[in-house]
């Protein structure tokens, strides 16, 4: 993708453009934003411009047609390294040492720069971060390290201080809706429905647009949320069996559950019904905002995050989901 094709993120993109124009590329950047906000897209476009063979001095955009650009786009450039990790929830010190710390001492193969992109950087354990820190303290002049982090608070302060931090912002609803209609052939009524749940996250909106059952899933999530705190655990079996069939679908439902509790929190805090994602459930959300206290809502939100982490770590989905429903019921004060 060309830099000028990146949707929104004007502050971060402008900073990177200026670095390319002035040839003042820093040796460490950190793009900060939740999954789906475009961190990898921006980092890849930046790397492509850094390594482009045809980009002239004073320009920022890569040509998109030279050998180097094709190699970056296809993931085959020897000087553009994406650091990977085997376990979903952790990047180990061995992985950082093998793919970055040891490799960075090898000079570029094709050009004058070597770019390292580290997705999920906050998943580096303390040993991995300390190993990376040694490289950040004295990197080779040709190295550019781009950290992609959803939660910068999980990074060592010493790493933060040595990186140029570029937080990404939620996109306006109209920008996402326009993208869905023009680029992903979504009818306006469906794009408008998706936008409510995207929370400014284009990646999430695209994922939902590719789900043919999005509206049905949204309605099922609302049905579960309305009924789960009013039923006994033996009555949850059908829901648990249905959602546990597919791990990725279950994670999507957990995001919808989170949206439902955000609606309750917003209503309890004084927001109008027009701001609710589950606007059709306004009466039920108003009732539940009265029944839950703020501590109970906090417990439910934290339980959803915990369930997502457990499922990604291969805990049995049905068990994680049952424990989550128990937390919902215990914190409901009816």
Coordinates of C-alpha atoms in Angstrom, one line a residue, residues 176-332:
X176 CA -14.8 3.8 7.9
X177 CA -18.3 3.8 6.3
X178 CA -17.0 5.3 3.1
X179 CA -14.2 2.6 2.9
X180 CA -16.7 -0.2 3.5
X181 CA -19.0 1.0 0.7
X182 CA -16.3 1.9 -1.9
X183 CA -13.6 -0.6 -1.2
X184 CA -15.5 -3.6 0.2
X185 CA -18.8 -3.4 -1.7
X186 CA -21.0 -3.1 1.5
X187 CA -24.5 -1.7 1.0
X188 CA -25.0 1.5 3.0
X189 CA -27.5 -0.1 5.5
X190 CA -25.0 -2.8 6.4
X191 CA -22.0 -0.5 6.5
X192 CA -23.9 1.8 8.9
X193 CA -24.6 -1.1 11.2
X194 CA -21.0 -2.3 11.2
X195 CA -19.6 1.2 11.8
X196 CA -21.4 1.3 15.2
X197 CA -19.4 -1.7 16.4
X198 CA -16.1 -0.8 14.7
X199 CA -15.2 1.8 17.5
X200 CA -13.0 3.7 15.0
X201 CA -11.1 0.6 14.1
X202 CA -11.0 0.0 10.3
X203 CA -9.5 -3.5 10.7
X204 CA -12.3 -4.6 12.9
X205 CA -14.9 -3.1 10.5
X206 CA -13.3 -5.0 7.6
X207 CA -13.4 -8.2 9.6
X208 CA -17.1 -7.7 10.4
X209 CA -17.8 -6.8 6.7
X210 CA -16.4 -10.2 5.7
X211 CA -18.6 -12.0 8.1
X212 CA -21.8 -12.8 6.2
X213 CA -23.5 -13.6 9.5
X214 CA -22.6 -10.4 11.2
X215 CA -26.1 -9.1 11.8
X216 CA -27.3 -12.6 13.0
X217 CA -24.2 -12.9 15.3
X218 CA -24.8 -9.4 16.7
X219 CA -28.5 -10.4 17.5
X220 CA -27.4 -13.7 19.1
X221 CA -24.8 -11.9 21.3
X222 CA -27.6 -9.5 22.4
X223 CA -29.9 -12.4 23.2
X224 CA -27.3 -14.2 25.3
X225 CA -26.4 -11.0 27.2
X226 CA -30.1 -10.3 27.9
X227 CA -30.8 -13.8 29.2
X228 CA -27.6 -15.2 30.7
X229 CA -28.0 -13.3 34.0
X230 CA -31.6 -14.5 34.4
X231 CA -31.0 -18.2 33.7
X232 CA -29.4 -21.1 35.5
X233 CA -26.1 -22.6 34.4
X234 CA -27.6 -25.7 32.9
X235 CA -29.6 -23.5 30.5
X236 CA -26.3 -22.1 29.0
X237 CA -25.3 -25.4 27.4
X238 CA -26.7 -24.6 23.9
X239 CA -25.0 -21.2 23.8
X240 CA -21.7 -22.6 25.1
X241 CA -21.7 -25.5 22.6
X242 CA -22.5 -23.3 19.7
X243 CA -19.9 -20.6 20.4
X244 CA -17.2 -23.1 21.4
X245 CA -17.1 -24.8 17.9
X246 CA -14.9 -22.1 16.4
X247 CA -12.2 -20.3 18.3
X248 CA -12.1 -17.2 16.1
X249 CA -15.9 -16.9 16.1
X250 CA -15.8 -17.1 19.9
X251 CA -13.3 -14.3 20.1
X252 CA -15.5 -12.2 17.9
X253 CA -18.4 -12.9 20.2
X254 CA -16.3 -11.9 23.2
X255 CA -15.8 -8.5 21.5
X256 CA -19.5 -8.2 21.1
X257 CA -20.0 -9.0 24.8
X258 CA -17.5 -6.3 25.6
X259 CA -19.5 -3.9 23.4
X260 CA -22.7 -4.7 25.3
X261 CA -21.0 -4.0 28.6
X262 CA -19.6 -0.7 27.2
X263 CA -23.1 0.3 26.3
X264 CA -24.3 -0.4 29.9
X265 CA -21.3 1.6 31.3
X266 CA -22.0 4.5 28.9
X267 CA -25.7 4.6 29.8
X268 CA -25.0 4.3 33.5
X269 CA -22.6 7.3 33.1
X270 CA -25.2 9.4 31.5
X271 CA -24.9 8.8 27.7
X272 CA -28.0 9.0 25.6
X273 CA -29.5 6.0 23.8
X274 CA -28.3 7.4 20.4
X275 CA -24.7 6.6 21.4
X276 CA -25.4 2.9 22.1
X277 CA -24.0 0.2 19.8
X278 CA -26.9 -2.1 20.7
X279 CA -29.4 0.7 20.2
X280 CA -32.2 -1.7 19.6
X281 CA -31.7 -3.0 23.1
X282 CA -32.0 0.4 24.7
X283 CA -34.7 -0.6 27.2
X284 CA -32.9 -3.7 28.4
X285 CA -29.6 -1.8 28.7
X286 CA -31.3 1.0 30.7
X287 CA -32.6 -1.7 33.1
X288 CA -29.3 -3.5 33.5
X289 CA -27.5 -0.2 34.0
X290 CA -29.7 0.1 37.1
X291 CA -29.0 -3.4 38.3
X292 CA -25.2 -3.4 37.9
X293 CA -23.0 -1.2 40.1
X294 CA -19.7 0.2 38.6
X295 CA -17.6 -2.4 40.5
X296 CA -19.7 -5.2 39.0
X297 CA -19.4 -3.8 35.5
X298 CA -15.6 -3.5 36.0
X299 CA -15.4 -7.2 37.1
X300 CA -17.4 -8.3 34.0
X301 CA -15.2 -6.3 31.6
X302 CA -12.0 -7.7 33.2
X303 CA -13.5 -11.2 33.0
X304 CA -14.0 -10.8 29.2
X305 CA -10.4 -9.8 28.8
X306 CA -9.3 -12.7 30.9
X307 CA -11.4 -15.1 28.8
X308 CA -9.9 -13.8 25.6
X309 CA -6.4 -14.4 26.9
X310 CA -7.2 -17.9 28.1
X311 CA -8.8 -18.9 24.8
X312 CA -5.7 -17.6 22.9
X313 CA -3.6 -19.7 25.3
X314 CA -5.6 -22.7 24.3
X315 CA -7.7 -23.1 27.5
X316 CA -10.8 -25.2 26.7
X317 CA -13.2 -22.7 25.2
X318 CA -16.3 -24.2 26.8
X319 CA -14.7 -23.9 30.3
X320 CA -13.6 -20.3 29.7
X321 CA -17.1 -19.4 28.5
X322 CA -18.9 -21.0 31.4
X323 CA -16.7 -19.3 33.9
X324 CA -17.4 -16.0 32.1
X325 CA -21.1 -16.5 32.3
X326 CA -20.8 -17.3 36.0
X327 CA -19.0 -13.9 36.5
X328 CA -21.7 -12.1 34.7
X329 CA -24.4 -13.7 36.9
X330 CA -22.5 -13.1 40.2
X331 CA -22.1 -9.4 39.5
X332 CA -25.7 -8.8 38.5

